[in-house]
PDB file of C-alpha atoms in Angstrom:
ATOM      1  CA  UNK Z   1      -0.099   0.066   0.035  1.00 52.00           C
ATOM      2  CA  UNK Z   2       2.830   2.366   0.905  1.00 57.00           C
ATOM      3  CA  UNK Z   3       4.590   1.573  -2.383  1.00 58.00           C
ATOM      4  CA  UNK Z   4       1.423   2.515  -4.330  1.00 53.00           C
ATOM      5  CA  UNK Z   5       1.063   5.834  -2.367  1.00 51.00           C
ATOM      6  CA  UNK Z   6       4.706   6.523  -3.168  1.00 47.00           C
ATOM      7  CA  UNK Z   7       4.507   6.052  -6.802  1.00 48.00           C
ATOM      8  CA  UNK Z   8       1.454   8.094  -6.947  1.00 54.00           C
ATOM      9  CA  UNK Z   9       3.281  10.910  -5.388  1.00 49.00           C
ATOM     10  CA  UNK Z  10       6.156  10.613  -7.609  1.00 44.00           C
ATOM     11  CA  UNK Z  11       3.639  10.938 -10.565  1.00 44.00           C
ATOM     12  CA  UNK Z  12       2.130  13.961  -9.025  1.00 50.00           C
ATOM     13  CA  UNK Z  13       5.632  15.535  -8.503  1.00 42.00           C
ATOM     14  CA  UNK Z  14       6.391  14.701 -12.159  1.00 38.00           C
ATOM     15  CA  UNK Z  15       3.294  16.289 -13.710  1.00 40.00           C
ATOM     16  CA  UNK Z  16       3.595  19.069 -11.367  1.00 42.00           C
ATOM     17  CA  UNK Z  17       6.969  19.805 -12.696  1.00 40.00           C
ATOM     18  CA  UNK Z  18       6.036  19.703 -16.344  1.00 37.00           C
ATOM     19  CA  UNK Z  19       3.185  21.938 -15.463  1.00 41.00           C
ATOM     20  CA  UNK Z  20       5.544  24.401 -13.825  1.00 41.00           C
ATOM     21  CA  UNK Z  21       7.891  24.079 -16.846  1.00 41.00           C
ATOM     22  CA  UNK Z  22       5.440  24.815 -19.418  1.00 42.00           C
ATOM     23  CA  UNK Z  23       3.785  27.543 -17.658  1.00 45.00           C
ATOM     24  CA  UNK Z  24       7.207  29.284 -17.328  1.00 57.00           C
ATOM     25  CA  UNK Z  25       8.114  28.350 -20.833  1.00 79.00           C
ATOM     26  CA  UNK Z  26       7.853  31.101 -23.716  1.00 90.00           C
ATOM     27  CA  UNK Z  27       9.961  32.024 -26.680  1.00 90.00           C
ATOM     28  CA  UNK Z  28      13.632  33.200 -27.027  1.00 91.00           C
ATOM     29  CA  UNK Z  29      14.446  35.670 -30.066  1.00 90.00           C
ATOM     30  CA  UNK Z  30      18.063  36.668 -31.235  1.00 86.00           C
ATOM     31  CA  UNK Z  31      17.325  40.266 -31.475  1.00 82.00           C
ATOM     32  CA  UNK Z  32      14.665  43.049 -30.726  1.00 80.00           C
ATOM     33  CA  UNK Z  33      14.093  44.688 -33.892  1.00 69.00           C
ATOM     34  CA  UNK Z  34      11.972  47.538 -32.509  1.00 55.00           C
ATOM     35  CA  UNK Z  35      13.410  48.644 -29.226  1.00 52.00           C
ATOM     36  CA  UNK Z  36      10.822  51.341 -28.594  1.00 50.00           C
ATOM     37  CA  UNK Z  37       7.707  49.234 -28.833  1.00 68.00           C
ATOM     38  CA  UNK Z  38       9.555  46.012 -27.842  1.00 75.00           C
ATOM     39  CA  UNK Z  39       8.743  43.851 -30.863  1.00 85.00           C
ATOM     40  CA  UNK Z  40      10.804  40.714 -31.930  1.00 87.00           C
ATOM     41  CA  UNK Z  41      10.880  38.686 -35.344  1.00 84.00           C
ATOM     42  CA  UNK Z  42      13.811  36.556 -35.218  1.00 85.00           C
ATOM     43  CA  UNK Z  43      13.322  33.255 -33.612  1.00 86.00           C
ATOM     44  CA  UNK Z  44      16.045  31.617 -31.567  1.00 87.00           C
ATOM     45  CA  UNK Z  45      14.591  29.000 -29.222  1.00 88.00           C
ATOM     46  CA  UNK Z  46      10.824  27.715 -28.599  1.00 87.00           C
ATOM     47  CA  UNK Z  47       9.431  26.447 -25.390  1.00 88.00           C
ATOM     48  CA  UNK Z  48      12.177  27.998 -23.126  1.00 90.00           C
ATOM     49  CA  UNK Z  49      12.129  29.966 -19.708  1.00 91.00           C
ATOM     50  CA  UNK Z  50      13.363  33.305 -19.476  1.00 90.00           C
ATOM     51  CA  UNK Z  51      16.256  32.242 -17.309  1.00 89.00           C
ATOM     52  CA  UNK Z  52      17.373  29.674 -19.907  1.00 90.00           C
ATOM     53  CA  UNK Z  53      16.937  31.956 -22.728  1.00 91.00           C
ATOM     54  CA  UNK Z  54      18.845  34.934 -21.184  1.00 88.00           C
ATOM     55  CA  UNK Z  55      21.720  32.596 -19.896  1.00 86.00           C
ATOM     56  CA  UNK Z  56      22.204  31.026 -23.289  1.00 81.00           C
ATOM     57  CA  UNK Z  57      23.838  34.192 -24.709  1.00 81.00           C
ATOM     58  CA  UNK Z  58      25.837  37.190 -23.726  1.00 82.00           C
ATOM     59  CA  UNK Z  59      24.553  39.109 -26.612  1.00 86.00           C
ATOM     60  CA  UNK Z  60      22.723  42.583 -25.617  1.00 85.00           C
ATOM     61  CA  UNK Z  61      20.166  41.898 -28.309  1.00 85.00           C
ATOM     62  CA  UNK Z  62      18.782  38.571 -27.030  1.00 89.00           C
ATOM     63  CA  UNK Z  63      15.011  39.120 -26.016  1.00 90.00           C
ATOM     64  CA  UNK Z  64      12.346  36.777 -24.379  1.00 90.00           C
ATOM     65  CA  UNK Z  65       8.348  36.656 -24.693  1.00 91.00           C
ATOM     66  CA  UNK Z  66       6.231  34.843 -22.296  1.00 91.00           C
ATOM     67  CA  UNK Z  67       4.106  33.767 -25.087  1.00 86.00           C
ATOM     68  CA  UNK Z  68       4.506  30.279 -26.672  1.00 84.00           C
ATOM     69  CA  UNK Z  69       4.075  30.563 -30.374  1.00 80.00           C
ATOM     70  CA  UNK Z  70       3.361  28.074 -33.123  1.00 77.00           C
ATOM     71  CA  UNK Z  71       4.807  28.777 -36.710  1.00 77.00           C
ATOM     72  CA  UNK Z  72       1.523  30.060 -38.062  1.00 77.00           C
ATOM     73  CA  UNK Z  73       0.901  32.614 -35.036  1.00 80.00           C
ATOM     74  CA  UNK Z  74       4.510  33.825 -35.461  1.00 81.00           C
ATOM     75  CA  UNK Z  75       4.139  34.255 -38.998  1.00 82.00           C
ATOM     76  CA  UNK Z  76       1.067  36.278 -38.250  1.00 81.00           C
ATOM     77  CA  UNK Z  77       2.634  38.580 -35.935  1.00 80.00           C
ATOM     78  CA  UNK Z  78       5.701  39.072 -38.143  1.00 77.00           C
ATOM     79  CA  UNK Z  79       3.463  40.146 -41.137  1.00 78.00           C
ATOM     80  CA  UNK Z  80       0.829  42.059 -39.552  1.00 75.00           C
ATOM     81  CA  UNK Z  81       1.726  42.965 -35.984  1.00 72.00           C
ATOM     82  CA  UNK Z  82       5.310  44.041 -36.589  1.00 78.00           C
ATOM     83  CA  UNK Z  83       6.511  41.421 -34.585  1.00 83.00           C
ATOM     84  CA  UNK Z  84       6.035  39.660 -31.033  1.00 86.00           C
ATOM     85  CA  UNK Z  85       5.844  41.673 -27.809  1.00 86.00           C
ATOM     86  CA  UNK Z  86       9.119  40.806 -26.100  1.00 88.00           C
ATOM     87  CA  UNK Z  87      11.264  41.954 -23.359  1.00 87.00           C
ATOM     88  CA  UNK Z  88      15.220  42.405 -23.525  1.00 88.00           C
ATOM     89  CA  UNK Z  89      17.124  39.870 -21.533  1.00 88.00           C
ATOM     90  CA  UNK Z  90      20.123  42.624 -20.471  1.00 88.00           C
ATOM     91  CA  UNK Z  91      19.156  45.555 -18.524  1.00 86.00           C
ATOM     92  CA  UNK Z  92      22.629  46.689 -18.163  1.00 88.00           C
ATOM     93  CA  UNK Z  93      26.017  46.203 -19.648  1.00 90.00           C
ATOM     94  CA  UNK Z  94      27.067  43.524 -17.059  1.00 87.00           C
ATOM     95  CA  UNK Z  95      28.278  40.334 -18.685  1.00 84.00           C
ATOM     96  CA  UNK Z  96      27.429  41.606 -22.139  1.00 86.00           C
ATOM     97  CA  UNK Z  97      30.038  40.768 -25.048  1.00 87.00           C
ATOM     98  CA  UNK Z  98      30.017  42.957 -28.113  1.00 88.00           C
ATOM     99  CA  UNK Z  99      31.308  42.127 -31.437  1.00 85.00           C
ATOM    100  CA  UNK Z 100      35.058  43.417 -32.251  1.00 85.00           C
ATOM    101  CA  UNK Z 101      35.463  47.120 -32.302  1.00 86.00           C
ATOM    102  CA  UNK Z 102      32.212  47.727 -30.344  1.00 89.00           C
ATOM    103  CA  UNK Z 103      31.638  48.530 -26.533  1.00 90.00           C
ATOM    104  CA  UNK Z 104      28.457  48.132 -24.531  1.00 91.00           C
ATOM    105  CA  UNK Z 105      26.983  51.600 -23.413  1.00 91.00           C
ATOM    106  CA  UNK Z 106      23.774  52.755 -21.916  1.00 90.00           C
ATOM    107  CA  UNK Z 107      21.681  54.522 -24.259  1.00 84.00           C
ATOM    108  CA  UNK Z 108      18.357  56.087 -22.923  1.00 81.00           C
ATOM    109  CA  UNK Z 109      18.572  53.486 -19.905  1.00 82.00           C
ATOM    110  CA  UNK Z 110      19.020  50.662 -22.414  1.00 81.00           C
ATOM    111  CA  UNK Z 111      22.233  48.662 -22.965  1.00 87.00           C
ATOM    112  CA  UNK Z 112      23.675  48.945 -26.633  1.00 87.00           C
ATOM    113  CA  UNK Z 113      26.621  47.871 -28.471  1.00 89.00           C
ATOM    114  CA  UNK Z 114      28.270  50.927 -30.171  1.00 90.00           C
ATOM    115  CA  UNK Z 115      31.128  51.326 -32.500  1.00 89.00           C
ATOM    116  CA  UNK Z 116      34.309  52.406 -30.491  1.00 86.00           C
ATOM    117  CA  UNK Z 117      37.172  50.942 -32.417  1.00 84.00           C
ATOM    118  CA  UNK Z 118      40.719  51.202 -30.945  1.00 79.00           C
ATOM    119  CA  UNK Z 119      42.524  53.970 -32.824  1.00 77.00           C
ATOM    120  CA  UNK Z 120      46.088  53.288 -31.626  1.00 72.00           C
ATOM    121  CA  UNK Z 121      48.075  53.732 -34.827  1.00 61.00           C
ATOM    122  CA  UNK Z 122      51.390  51.904 -35.088  1.00 58.00           C
ATOM    123  CA  UNK Z 123      54.260  54.376 -34.604  1.00 60.00           C
ATOM    124  CA  UNK Z 124      56.289  52.529 -37.483  1.00 64.00           C
ATOM    125  CA  UNK Z 125      53.418  53.177 -39.780  1.00 68.00           C
ATOM    126  CA  UNK Z 126      53.143  56.567 -41.889  1.00 71.00           C
ATOM    127  CA  UNK Z 127      50.869  59.148 -40.520  1.00 79.00           C
ATOM    128  CA  UNK Z 128      48.478  61.313 -42.653  1.00 84.00           C
ATOM    129  CA  UNK Z 129      45.777  60.366 -45.111  1.00 92.00           C
ATOM    130  CA  UNK Z 130      45.421  56.867 -46.623  1.00 91.00           C
ATOM    131  CA  UNK Z 131      43.569  55.171 -49.385  1.00 92.00           C
ATOM    132  CA  UNK Z 132      40.884  52.662 -48.565  1.00 90.00           C
ATOM    133  CA  UNK Z 133      40.010  49.435 -50.372  1.00 86.00           C
ATOM    134  CA  UNK Z 134      36.994  51.241 -51.628  1.00 84.00           C
ATOM    135  CA  UNK Z 135      38.919  53.905 -53.392  1.00 83.00           C
ATOM    136  CA  UNK Z 136      38.068  56.556 -51.021  1.00 88.00           C
ATOM    137  CA  UNK Z 137      40.649  58.841 -49.074  1.00 92.00           C
ATOM    138  CA  UNK Z 138      40.504  58.844 -45.338  1.00 94.00           C
ATOM    139  CA  UNK Z 139      42.117  61.299 -42.847  1.00 92.00           C
ATOM    140  CA  UNK Z 140      43.495  58.441 -40.868  1.00 88.00           C
ATOM    141  CA  UNK Z 141      43.256  54.874 -39.940  1.00 86.00           C
ATOM    142  CA  UNK Z 142      40.491  55.211 -37.341  1.00 87.00           C
ATOM    143  CA  UNK Z 143      38.349  56.857 -39.908  1.00 89.00           C
ATOM    144  CA  UNK Z 144      38.414  53.627 -41.771  1.00 90.00           C
ATOM    145  CA  UNK Z 145      37.871  51.504 -38.872  1.00 89.00           C
ATOM    146  CA  UNK Z 146      34.788  53.487 -37.633  1.00 90.00           C
ATOM    147  CA  UNK Z 147      33.184  53.249 -41.142  1.00 91.00           C
ATOM    148  CA  UNK Z 148      33.816  49.691 -41.394  1.00 90.00           C
ATOM    149  CA  UNK Z 149      32.054  49.028 -37.973  1.00 89.00           C
ATOM    150  CA  UNK Z 150      29.202  51.571 -38.452  1.00 89.00           C
ATOM    151  CA  UNK Z 151      28.206  50.231 -41.886  1.00 88.00           C
ATOM    152  CA  UNK Z 152      29.348  46.690 -41.451  1.00 85.00           C
ATOM    153  CA  UNK Z 153      31.952  46.853 -44.152  1.00 86.00           C
ATOM    154  CA  UNK Z 154      34.079  43.922 -42.998  1.00 82.00           C
ATOM    155  CA  UNK Z 155      36.440  43.965 -46.097  1.00 83.00           C
ATOM    156  CA  UNK Z 156      37.180  47.696 -46.034  1.00 88.00           C
ATOM    157  CA  UNK Z 157      40.820  48.219 -45.007  1.00 87.00           C
ATOM    158  CA  UNK Z 158      43.956  50.116 -45.999  1.00 88.00           C
ATOM    159  CA  UNK Z 159      45.043  49.699 -49.650  1.00 88.00           C
ATOM    160  CA  UNK Z 160      47.820  52.093 -49.397  1.00 90.00           C
ATOM    161  CA  UNK Z 161      49.219  55.147 -47.464  1.00 90.00           C
ATOM    162  CA  UNK Z 162      48.598  58.633 -48.976  1.00 91.00           C
ATOM    163  CA  UNK Z 163      45.715  60.121 -51.035  1.00 92.00           C
ATOM    164  CA  UNK Z 164      43.967  57.737 -53.492  1.00 90.00           C
ATOM    165  CA  UNK Z 165      45.750  58.071 -56.922  1.00 89.00           C
ATOM    166  CA  UNK Z 166      44.584  57.363 -60.445  1.00 83.00           C
ATOM    167  CA  UNK Z 167      47.551  55.347 -61.449  1.00 86.00           C
ATOM    168  CA  UNK Z 168      50.584  53.317 -59.859  1.00 89.00           C
ATOM    169  CA  UNK Z 169      53.030  55.936 -60.777  1.00 88.00           C
ATOM    170  CA  UNK Z 170      53.216  57.712 -57.294  1.00 88.00           C
ATOM    171  CA  UNK Z 171      52.270  54.741 -55.070  1.00 91.00           C
ATOM    172  CA  UNK Z 172      54.711  52.954 -52.825  1.00 89.00           C
ATOM    173  CA  UNK Z 173      53.124  49.925 -51.514  1.00 89.00           C
ATOM    174  CA  UNK Z 174      54.373  48.555 -48.202  1.00 84.00           C
ATOM    175  CA  UNK Z 175      54.660  44.970 -46.837  1.00 84.00           C
ATOM    176  CA  UNK Z 176      56.262  43.712 -50.204  1.00 86.00           C
ATOM    177  CA  UNK Z 177      52.964  44.524 -51.999  1.00 88.00           C
ATOM    178  CA  UNK Z 178      52.641  45.121 -55.648  1.00 90.00           C
ATOM    179  CA  UNK Z 179      50.549  47.842 -57.336  1.00 92.00           C
ATOM    180  CA  UNK Z 180      47.997  46.626 -59.649  1.00 90.00           C
ATOM    181  CA  UNK Z 181      45.241  48.494 -61.705  1.00 88.00           C
ATOM    182  CA  UNK Z 182      41.887  46.821 -61.543  1.00 82.00           C
ATOM    183  CA  UNK Z 183      39.093  46.645 -64.120  1.00 78.00           C
ATOM    184  CA  UNK Z 184      38.297  50.401 -63.454  1.00 77.00           C
ATOM    185  CA  UNK Z 185      42.029  51.301 -63.771  1.00 82.00           C
ATOM    186  CA  UNK Z 186      41.888  51.835 -59.863  1.00 84.00           C
ATOM    187  CA  UNK Z 187      45.285  51.105 -58.262  1.00 89.00           C
ATOM    188  CA  UNK Z 188      45.377  48.740 -55.377  1.00 87.00           C
ATOM    189  CA  UNK Z 189      48.389  47.398 -53.399  1.00 90.00           C
ATOM    190  CA  UNK Z 190      48.042  43.405 -53.269  1.00 87.00           C
ATOM    191  CA  UNK Z 191      50.479  40.566 -52.679  1.00 86.00           C
ATOM    192  CA  UNK Z 192      51.390  38.592 -55.636  1.00 86.00           C
ATOM    193  CA  UNK Z 193      51.052  35.063 -54.943  1.00 80.00           C
ATOM    194  CA  UNK Z 194      54.380  33.319 -53.569  1.00 76.00           C
ATOM    195  CA  UNK Z 195      53.211  29.953 -54.772  1.00 80.00           C
ATOM    196  CA  UNK Z 196      54.841  28.807 -58.217  1.00 83.00           C
ATOM    197  CA  UNK Z 197      52.447  27.823 -60.743  1.00 85.00           C
ATOM    198  CA  UNK Z 198      52.412  24.064 -61.499  1.00 80.00           C
ATOM    199  CA  UNK Z 199      54.678  22.716 -64.162  1.00 77.00           C
ATOM    200  CA  UNK Z 200      54.006  20.038 -66.801  1.00 69.00           C
ATOM    201  CA  UNK Z 201      50.400  21.359 -67.420  1.00 70.00           C
ATOM    202  CA  UNK Z 202      48.468  19.756 -70.355  1.00 71.00           C
ATOM    203  CA  UNK Z 203      47.430  22.179 -73.190  1.00 70.00           C
ATOM    204  CA  UNK Z 204      43.786  21.969 -72.437  1.00 76.00           C
ATOM    205  CA  UNK Z 205      44.663  24.199 -69.389  1.00 87.00           C
ATOM    206  CA  UNK Z 206      45.917  26.940 -71.525  1.00 92.00           C
ATOM    207  CA  UNK Z 207      44.180  30.374 -71.730  1.00 94.00           C
ATOM    208  CA  UNK Z 208      44.093  32.978 -74.094  1.00 95.00           C
ATOM    209  CA  UNK Z 209      44.478  36.777 -72.467  1.00 94.00           C
ATOM    210  CA  UNK Z 210      42.999  39.737 -73.706  1.00 92.00           C
ATOM    211  CA  UNK Z 211      46.270  40.842 -74.533  1.00 92.00           C
ATOM    212  CA  UNK Z 212      46.408  38.241 -77.309  1.00 93.00           C
ATOM    213  CA  UNK Z 213      49.033  36.127 -75.513  1.00 95.00           C
ATOM    214  CA  UNK Z 214      48.601  32.506 -74.511  1.00 95.00           C
ATOM    215  CA  UNK Z 215      49.446  31.564 -71.215  1.00 94.00           C
ATOM    216  CA  UNK Z 216      49.980  28.183 -69.831  1.00 91.00           C
ATOM    217  CA  UNK Z 217      47.146  28.278 -67.243  1.00 92.00           C
ATOM    218  CA  UNK Z 218      44.959  30.886 -65.409  1.00 91.00           C
ATOM    219  CA  UNK Z 219      47.538  30.810 -62.612  1.00 91.00           C
ATOM    220  CA  UNK Z 220      50.172  31.969 -65.070  1.00 92.00           C
ATOM    221  CA  UNK Z 221      48.015  34.744 -66.440  1.00 93.00           C
ATOM    222  CA  UNK Z 222      47.318  35.955 -62.952  1.00 91.00           C
ATOM    223  CA  UNK Z 223      50.907  36.053 -61.991  1.00 91.00           C
ATOM    224  CA  UNK Z 224      51.864  37.940 -65.187  1.00 92.00           C
ATOM    225  CA  UNK Z 225      49.119  40.442 -64.537  1.00 92.00           C
ATOM    226  CA  UNK Z 226      50.179  40.903 -61.087  1.00 91.00           C
ATOM    227  CA  UNK Z 227      53.876  41.673 -61.863  1.00 87.00           C
ATOM    228  CA  UNK Z 228      52.839  43.950 -64.896  1.00 88.00           C
ATOM    229  CA  UNK Z 229      50.675  45.935 -62.563  1.00 90.00           C
ATOM    230  CA  UNK Z 230      47.469  45.732 -64.612  1.00 88.00           C
ATOM    231  CA  UNK Z 231      44.532  43.239 -64.562  1.00 88.00           C
ATOM    232  CA  UNK Z 232      44.555  40.927 -67.810  1.00 91.00           C
ATOM    233  CA  UNK Z 233      41.173  39.266 -68.342  1.00 91.00           C
ATOM    234  CA  UNK Z 234      40.933  35.816 -69.654  1.00 93.00           C
ATOM    235  CA  UNK Z 235      39.455  36.108 -73.373  1.00 94.00           C
ATOM    236  CA  UNK Z 236      38.756  32.362 -73.717  1.00 95.00           C
ATOM    237  CA  UNK Z 237      39.839  28.928 -72.796  1.00 93.00           C
ATOM    238  CA  UNK Z 238      42.608  27.371 -74.883  1.00 92.00           C
ATOM    239  CA  UNK Z 239      45.562  28.854 -77.068  1.00 92.00           C
ATOM    240  CA  UNK Z 240      44.969  32.216 -78.802  1.00 93.00           C
ATOM    241  CA  UNK Z 241      44.143  31.671 -82.416  1.00 91.00           C
ATOM    242  CA  UNK Z 242      44.079  33.706 -85.489  1.00 90.00           C
ATOM    243  CA  UNK Z 243      41.045  34.710 -87.442  1.00 89.00           C
ATOM    244  CA  UNK Z 244      39.110  33.328 -84.309  1.00 92.00           C
ATOM    245  CA  UNK Z 245      35.359  34.596 -84.092  1.00 93.00           C
ATOM    246  CA  UNK Z 246      32.663  34.059 -81.339  1.00 94.00           C
ATOM    247  CA  UNK Z 247      31.522  30.968 -83.533  1.00 92.00           C
ATOM    248  CA  UNK Z 248      34.838  29.202 -82.991  1.00 89.00           C
ATOM    249  CA  UNK Z 249      35.110  29.480 -79.162  1.00 91.00           C
ATOM    250  CA  UNK Z 250      33.011  28.205 -76.289  1.00 89.00           C
ATOM    251  CA  UNK Z 251      32.173  30.348 -73.406  1.00 92.00           C
ATOM    252  CA  UNK Z 252      30.907  29.310 -70.161  1.00 89.00           C
ATOM    253  CA  UNK Z 253      27.172  28.911 -69.544  1.00 87.00           C
ATOM    254  CA  UNK Z 254      27.260  32.253 -67.331  1.00 86.00           C
ATOM    255  CA  UNK Z 255      29.004  34.025 -70.046  1.00 92.00           C
ATOM    256  CA  UNK Z 256      28.510  35.808 -73.266  1.00 94.00           C
ATOM    257  CA  UNK Z 257      30.759  36.159 -76.166  1.00 96.00           C
ATOM    258  CA  UNK Z 258      31.658  39.915 -77.153  1.00 96.00           C
ATOM    259  CA  UNK Z 259      33.733  41.543 -79.928  1.00 94.00           C
ATOM    260  CA  UNK Z 260      36.868  43.475 -79.036  1.00 93.00           C
ATOM    261  CA  UNK Z 261      36.801  46.151 -81.656  1.00 91.00           C
ATOM    262  CA  UNK Z 262      39.951  47.731 -80.237  1.00 87.00           C
ATOM    263  CA  UNK Z 263      41.856  44.426 -80.804  1.00 87.00           C
ATOM    264  CA  UNK Z 264      40.909  43.906 -84.450  1.00 87.00           C
ATOM    265  CA  UNK Z 265      37.518  42.068 -83.598  1.00 90.00           C
ATOM    266  CA  UNK Z 266      39.158  39.456 -81.319  1.00 93.00           C
ATOM    267  CA  UNK Z 267      36.335  37.572 -79.201  1.00 95.00           C
ATOM    268  CA  UNK Z 268      36.072  37.715 -75.412  1.00 95.00           C
ATOM    269  CA  UNK Z 269      34.193  35.759 -72.916  1.00 95.00           C
ATOM    270  CA  UNK Z 270      32.436  38.198 -70.659  1.00 91.00           C
ATOM    271  CA  UNK Z 271      30.420  37.636 -67.411  1.00 89.00           C
ATOM    272  CA  UNK Z 272      27.365  39.982 -67.780  1.00 87.00           C
ATOM    273  CA  UNK Z 273      25.680  39.530 -64.414  1.00 84.00           C
ATOM    274  CA  UNK Z 274      27.028  41.537 -61.606  1.00 78.00           C
ATOM    275  CA  UNK Z 275      26.288  43.402 -58.502  1.00 69.00           C
ATOM    276  CA  UNK Z 276      26.565  47.148 -58.981  1.00 58.00           C
ATOM    277  CA  UNK Z 277      26.336  48.089 -55.295  1.00 55.00           C
ATOM    278  CA  UNK Z 278      29.892  46.361 -54.686  1.00 51.00           C
ATOM    279  CA  UNK Z 279      31.400  48.565 -57.299  1.00 63.00           C
ATOM    280  CA  UNK Z 280      31.964  52.362 -56.721  1.00 68.00           C
ATOM    281  CA  UNK Z 281      31.844  54.554 -59.680  1.00 72.00           C
ATOM    282  CA  UNK Z 282      31.409  56.352 -62.044  1.00 86.00           C
ATOM    283  CA  UNK Z 283      33.755  55.242 -64.859  1.00 88.00           C
ATOM    284  CA  UNK Z 284      34.279  56.494 -68.425  1.00 94.00           C
ATOM    285  CA  UNK Z 285      34.072  53.755 -71.023  1.00 94.00           C
ATOM    286  CA  UNK Z 286      36.376  53.545 -74.247  1.00 93.00           C
ATOM    287  CA  UNK Z 287      33.041  54.526 -76.118  1.00 94.00           C
ATOM    288  CA  UNK Z 288      33.295  57.973 -74.381  1.00 94.00           C
ATOM    289  CA  UNK Z 289      30.077  57.282 -72.164  1.00 95.00           C
ATOM    290  CA  UNK Z 290      29.943  57.754 -68.604  1.00 95.00           C
ATOM    291  CA  UNK Z 291      28.546  54.881 -66.474  1.00 93.00           C
ATOM    292  CA  UNK Z 292      27.255  54.767 -62.902  1.00 90.00           C
ATOM    293  CA  UNK Z 293      29.712  51.834 -62.363  1.00 87.00           C
ATOM    294  CA  UNK Z 294      31.778  49.334 -63.968  1.00 87.00           C
ATOM    295  CA  UNK Z 295      29.012  46.936 -63.751  1.00 87.00           C
ATOM    296  CA  UNK Z 296      26.635  49.185 -65.686  1.00 90.00           C
ATOM    297  CA  UNK Z 297      29.333  49.332 -68.332  1.00 92.00           C
ATOM    298  CA  UNK Z 298      29.623  45.617 -68.713  1.00 91.00           C
ATOM    299  CA  UNK Z 299      25.817  45.398 -68.873  1.00 91.00           C
ATOM    300  CA  UNK Z 300      25.608  47.866 -71.684  1.00 94.00           C
ATOM    301  CA  UNK Z 301      28.587  46.205 -73.646  1.00 95.00           C
ATOM    302  CA  UNK Z 302      26.624  42.874 -73.348  1.00 94.00           C
ATOM    303  CA  UNK Z 303      23.445  44.552 -74.859  1.00 94.00           C
ATOM    304  CA  UNK Z 304      25.643  45.978 -77.577  1.00 94.00           C
ATOM    305  CA  UNK Z 305      27.664  42.759 -78.372  1.00 94.00           C
ATOM    306  CA  UNK Z 306      31.032  44.457 -78.199  1.00 95.00           C
ATOM    307  CA  UNK Z 307      33.775  45.023 -75.491  1.00 94.00           C
ATOM    308  CA  UNK Z 308      33.663  48.430 -73.615  1.00 94.00           C
ATOM    309  CA  UNK Z 309      36.587  48.824 -71.386  1.00 91.00           C
ATOM    310  CA  UNK Z 310      37.400  51.548 -68.852  1.00 90.00           C
ATOM    311  CA  UNK Z 311      39.096  54.457 -70.350  1.00 90.00           C
ATOM    312  CA  UNK Z 312      39.538  56.206 -67.149  1.00 86.00           C
ATOM    313  CA  UNK Z 313      37.822  56.248 -63.608  1.00 82.00           C
ATOM    314  CA  UNK Z 314      35.390  59.217 -63.205  1.00 85.00           C
ATOM    315  CA  UNK Z 315      32.996  61.091 -65.604  1.00 90.00           C
ATOM    316  CA  UNK Z 316      33.862  61.334 -69.312  1.00 92.00           C
ATOM    317  CA  UNK Z 317      35.040  64.903 -70.249  1.00 85.00           C
ATOM    318  CA  UNK Z 318      33.975  65.945 -73.796  1.00 73.00           C
ATOM    319  CA  UNK Z 319      36.278  67.732 -76.046  1.00 59.00           C
ATOM    320  CA  UNK Z 320      33.788  70.712 -76.032  1.00 52.00           C
ATOM    321  CA  UNK Z 321      33.655  71.029 -72.352  1.00 49.00           C
ATOM    322  CA  UNK Z 322      37.481  70.880 -72.146  1.00 44.00           C
ATOM    323  CA  UNK Z 323      37.427  73.584 -74.609  1.00 39.00           C
ATOM    324  CA  UNK Z 324      35.047  75.628 -72.623  1.00 40.00           C
ATOM    325  CA  UNK Z 325      37.170  75.134 -69.530  1.00 39.00           C
ATOM    326  CA  UNK Z 326      40.347  76.165 -71.208  1.00 34.00           C
ATOM    327  CA  UNK Z 327      38.699  79.313 -72.811  1.00 36.00           C
ATOM    328  CA  UNK Z 328      37.086  80.269 -69.248  1.00 32.00           C
TER     329      UNK Z 328
END
């Protein structure tokens, strides 16, 4: 009899524990997207207590809601309610870990990770303006770090020291880097690969460069371009041939064959799709038209069927406009 009573008591305790667990369970969110009205949309964990939710992370943006939501209800709140009513886990900066170059600070009574990069410059590095990898001149290293943090431009760094240039003539690269002109004829300081290209390659690995020269492989072409200081696009796979046309070569599925009028009508395989937002402009094309970015120029070339290269970075200057400036 006592054994039966004991088992019943255990069952009662078990179900009571389940009841307490689910009554305290809620939903954990990775971030509160609308801090003012306390709404969340990005789900992190389901059926979890506030204690477990908030102890699972040191992020300042983690939030918890006492509501248990099925996928349909969550979708409804996302679409029509601006998110689920939720509460931030962190009320202060205690035990908060921010991303690199960010520090937790109280803003209007709420902890927030704000950009505050360390701007201690290396004494061995030259002081003064420097050119970023985005082609823009910055007053100092700290300005680049702040912009990289605020706009989440993780690839933004120093290209070379000094004001941004339009050629490699006045650029002195550091750390054994080489100055190379990209497709916009914009200079960059880069490391040429120290790895030697493989020997004994088969003929099928040969590529024809836009300069009309045959290279043993794409690796050999990149190496030649880096040491020459100017990008050399691959015209097509295989050795360069005389009197070749777009009918004689095979481009990749994502490419289109265009005619290079300035190279005697030689064909070149071009990738027409690109992302303009990752390329700053404007650029002046060899057809004397100004394009918003290099990407827009490539798209125009693909629509016309012939190559349009970069004449120079910046807007095109007409002869008439130059004469007017000279006269004035």
